[in-house]
Structure formats: C-alpha cells, structure tokens
Amino acid sequence: MAEILKLKGSQAALVANNSHAGNIDSATVVRVYNNHTSVGNVTIQTASANSTVSTGAVVKGMISVAPAEAVLLKKDPTDEVFGSAATLLAAAVSVEG
C-alpha cells in the first residue's frame, strides 16, 4: 500500500544557511523535494538560541537529496532545517496509511 501524505503546511524553499534555519511549522515529519539537476544537502539542527544567528545550535544530521528526489525526514518539533540551495523545497506533512 502506498503512503498517503497529509499536508500540514505550505511548501517553501529551504534557506541556504543555518543562521536562518526554520522548524517548518514545528513539524515532526518534513517532506523535502530537490527541484534541481544536482544533489542538494539538507541539515537538521537543534533550535538556535537566537533567530538571526546559529548560537547554541547543534547539528543532528545531514543527508544528500538527489535531483528530482523527495524524502521524508522525522525530526523533533523544535529542530530546525536548512539546505544547501533554495531549490530544496520543504513542507510539513504527516504520513498515513
């Protein structure tokens, strides 16, 4: 049976640096799509102490997303996500079915 995704927010481009990373609507599951012809990197970090700098943030992990590939990432609601390029598109989702 195929996965069914319930959208919990609008898709938006990931920022390309950790000083402006976001928690994607406090989602626990995020769908990331690479809308480019080259590989993109996606990083998850703990919440920053300051919204304009990455003070106190700790990188939890990083993955590479192939061209035209979509991945589902599980994270804590306060974790922040950023990418290597604005061609990485993210949306908060839940997986059903």
mmCIF file of C-alpha atoms in Angstrom:
data_model
loop_
_atom_site.group_PDB
_atom_site.id
_atom_site.type_symbol
_atom_site.label_atom_id
_atom_site.label_comp_id
_atom_site.label_asym_id
_atom_site.label_seq_id
_atom_site.Cartn_x
_atom_site.Cartn_y
_atom_site.Cartn_z
ATOM 1 C CA MET A 1 0.000 0.000 0.000
ATOM 2 C CA ALA A 2 1.289 3.438 -0.897
ATOM 3 C CA GLU A 3 1.949 6.145 1.682
ATOM 4 C CA ILE A 4 -0.607 8.884 1.990
ATOM 5 C CA LEU A 5 0.742 12.277 2.956
ATOM 6 C CA LYS A 6 -1.408 14.787 4.781
ATOM 7 C CA LEU A 7 -0.219 18.333 4.164
ATOM 8 C CA LYS A 8 0.143 20.371 7.341
ATOM 9 C CA GLY A 9 1.641 23.489 5.783
ATOM 10 C CA SER A 10 2.644 25.110 2.529
ATOM 11 C CA GLN A 11 5.770 24.110 0.651
ATOM 12 C CA ALA A 12 8.626 26.615 0.841
ATOM 13 C CA ALA A 13 12.263 26.804 -0.192
ATOM 14 C CA LEU A 14 14.796 25.905 2.484
ATOM 15 C CA VAL A 15 17.214 28.658 3.392
ATOM 16 C CA ALA A 16 20.797 28.042 2.382
ATOM 17 C CA ASN A 17 22.491 28.672 5.740
ATOM 18 C CA ASN A 18 21.983 27.681 9.337
ATOM 19 C CA SER A 19 21.662 31.200 10.717
ATOM 20 C CA HIS A 20 18.119 31.422 9.303
ATOM 21 C CA ALA A 21 17.061 27.779 9.579
ATOM 22 C CA GLY A 22 13.422 27.154 10.427
ATOM 23 C CA ASN A 23 11.396 24.469 12.172
ATOM 24 C CA ILE A 24 8.963 24.059 9.221
ATOM 25 C CA ASP A 25 5.748 24.802 11.124
ATOM 26 C CA SER A 26 7.018 22.824 14.155
ATOM 27 C CA ALA A 27 6.575 19.658 12.101
ATOM 28 C CA THR A 28 7.719 16.226 13.215
ATOM 29 C CA VAL A 29 7.758 14.934 9.612
ATOM 30 C CA VAL A 30 9.009 17.061 6.731
ATOM 31 C CA ARG A 31 8.876 16.224 3.021
ATOM 32 C CA VAL A 32 11.858 17.641 1.138
ATOM 33 C CA TYR A 33 11.959 17.725 -2.687
ATOM 34 C CA ASN A 34 15.062 18.614 -4.686
ATOM 35 C CA ASN A 35 13.906 20.710 -7.648
ATOM 36 C CA HIS A 36 17.357 20.878 -9.275
ATOM 37 C CA THR A 37 19.637 18.898 -11.576
ATOM 38 C CA SER A 38 22.354 18.461 -8.938
ATOM 39 C CA VAL A 39 22.470 16.941 -5.457
ATOM 40 C CA GLY A 40 21.383 19.114 -2.533
ATOM 41 C CA ASN A 41 22.250 18.731 1.153
ATOM 42 C CA VAL A 42 19.701 19.014 3.954
ATOM 43 C CA THR A 43 20.753 19.524 7.576
ATOM 44 C CA ILE A 44 18.745 19.185 10.785
ATOM 45 C CA GLN A 45 19.963 21.029 13.879
ATOM 46 C CA THR A 46 18.691 21.740 17.364
ATOM 47 C CA ALA A 47 16.919 25.060 17.882
ATOM 48 C CA SER A 48 19.072 28.186 17.825
ATOM 49 C CA ALA A 49 19.126 30.432 20.859
ATOM 50 C CA ASN A 50 18.794 33.461 18.558
ATOM 51 C CA SER A 51 16.708 33.784 15.383
ATOM 52 C CA THR A 52 19.387 35.699 13.469
ATOM 53 C CA VAL A 53 22.473 33.627 14.306
ATOM 54 C CA SER A 54 23.048 29.923 14.892
ATOM 55 C CA THR A 55 24.026 30.440 18.542
ATOM 56 C CA GLY A 56 23.758 27.213 20.509
ATOM 57 C CA ALA A 57 22.533 25.079 17.593
ATOM 58 C CA VAL A 58 23.930 21.545 17.338
ATOM 59 C CA VAL A 59 23.837 19.637 14.049
ATOM 60 C CA LYS A 60 21.885 16.392 14.466
ATOM 61 C CA GLY A 61 22.431 15.100 10.938
ATOM 62 C CA MET A 62 22.793 15.825 7.228
ATOM 63 C CA ILE A 63 21.654 13.950 4.137
ATOM 64 C CA SER A 64 22.116 14.366 0.406
ATOM 65 C CA VAL A 65 18.996 14.535 -1.762
ATOM 66 C CA ALA A 66 19.388 13.508 -5.402
ATOM 67 C CA PRO A 67 17.965 15.558 -8.290
ATOM 68 C CA ALA A 68 14.157 15.242 -8.525
ATOM 69 C CA GLU A 69 14.126 13.100 -5.361
ATOM 70 C CA ALA A 70 11.676 13.505 -2.476
ATOM 71 C CA VAL A 71 12.489 12.310 1.045
ATOM 72 C CA LEU A 72 10.613 12.258 4.345
ATOM 73 C CA LEU A 73 12.551 13.390 7.409
ATOM 74 C CA LYS A 74 11.480 12.784 11.003
ATOM 75 C CA LYS A 75 12.531 15.462 13.486
ATOM 76 C CA ASP A 76 11.590 16.996 16.816
ATOM 77 C CA PRO A 77 9.109 19.921 16.612
ATOM 78 C CA THR A 78 11.757 22.448 17.678
ATOM 79 C CA ASP A 79 14.501 21.129 15.373
ATOM 80 C CA GLU A 80 15.464 23.456 12.544
ATOM 81 C CA VAL A 81 16.080 22.527 8.912
ATOM 82 C CA PHE A 82 18.226 24.221 6.280
ATOM 83 C CA GLY A 83 19.549 23.274 2.860
ATOM 84 C CA SER A 84 22.461 23.906 0.546
ATOM 85 C CA ALA A 85 20.257 25.694 -2.014
ATOM 86 C CA ALA A 86 16.848 27.318 -2.351
ATOM 87 C CA THR A 87 15.901 24.598 -4.874
ATOM 88 C CA LEU A 88 15.256 22.289 -1.896
ATOM 89 C CA LEU A 89 11.550 22.604 -1.125
ATOM 90 C CA ALA A 90 10.114 21.541 2.230
ATOM 91 C CA ALA A 91 6.629 21.062 3.636
ATOM 92 C CA ALA A 92 5.251 19.835 6.953
ATOM 93 C CA VAL A 93 3.374 16.539 6.487
ATOM 94 C CA SER A 94 2.068 13.556 8.376
ATOM 95 C CA VAL A 95 2.192 10.016 6.990
ATOM 96 C CA GLU A 96 -0.987 7.973 6.945
ATOM 97 C CA GLY A 97 -1.850 4.546 5.619
#
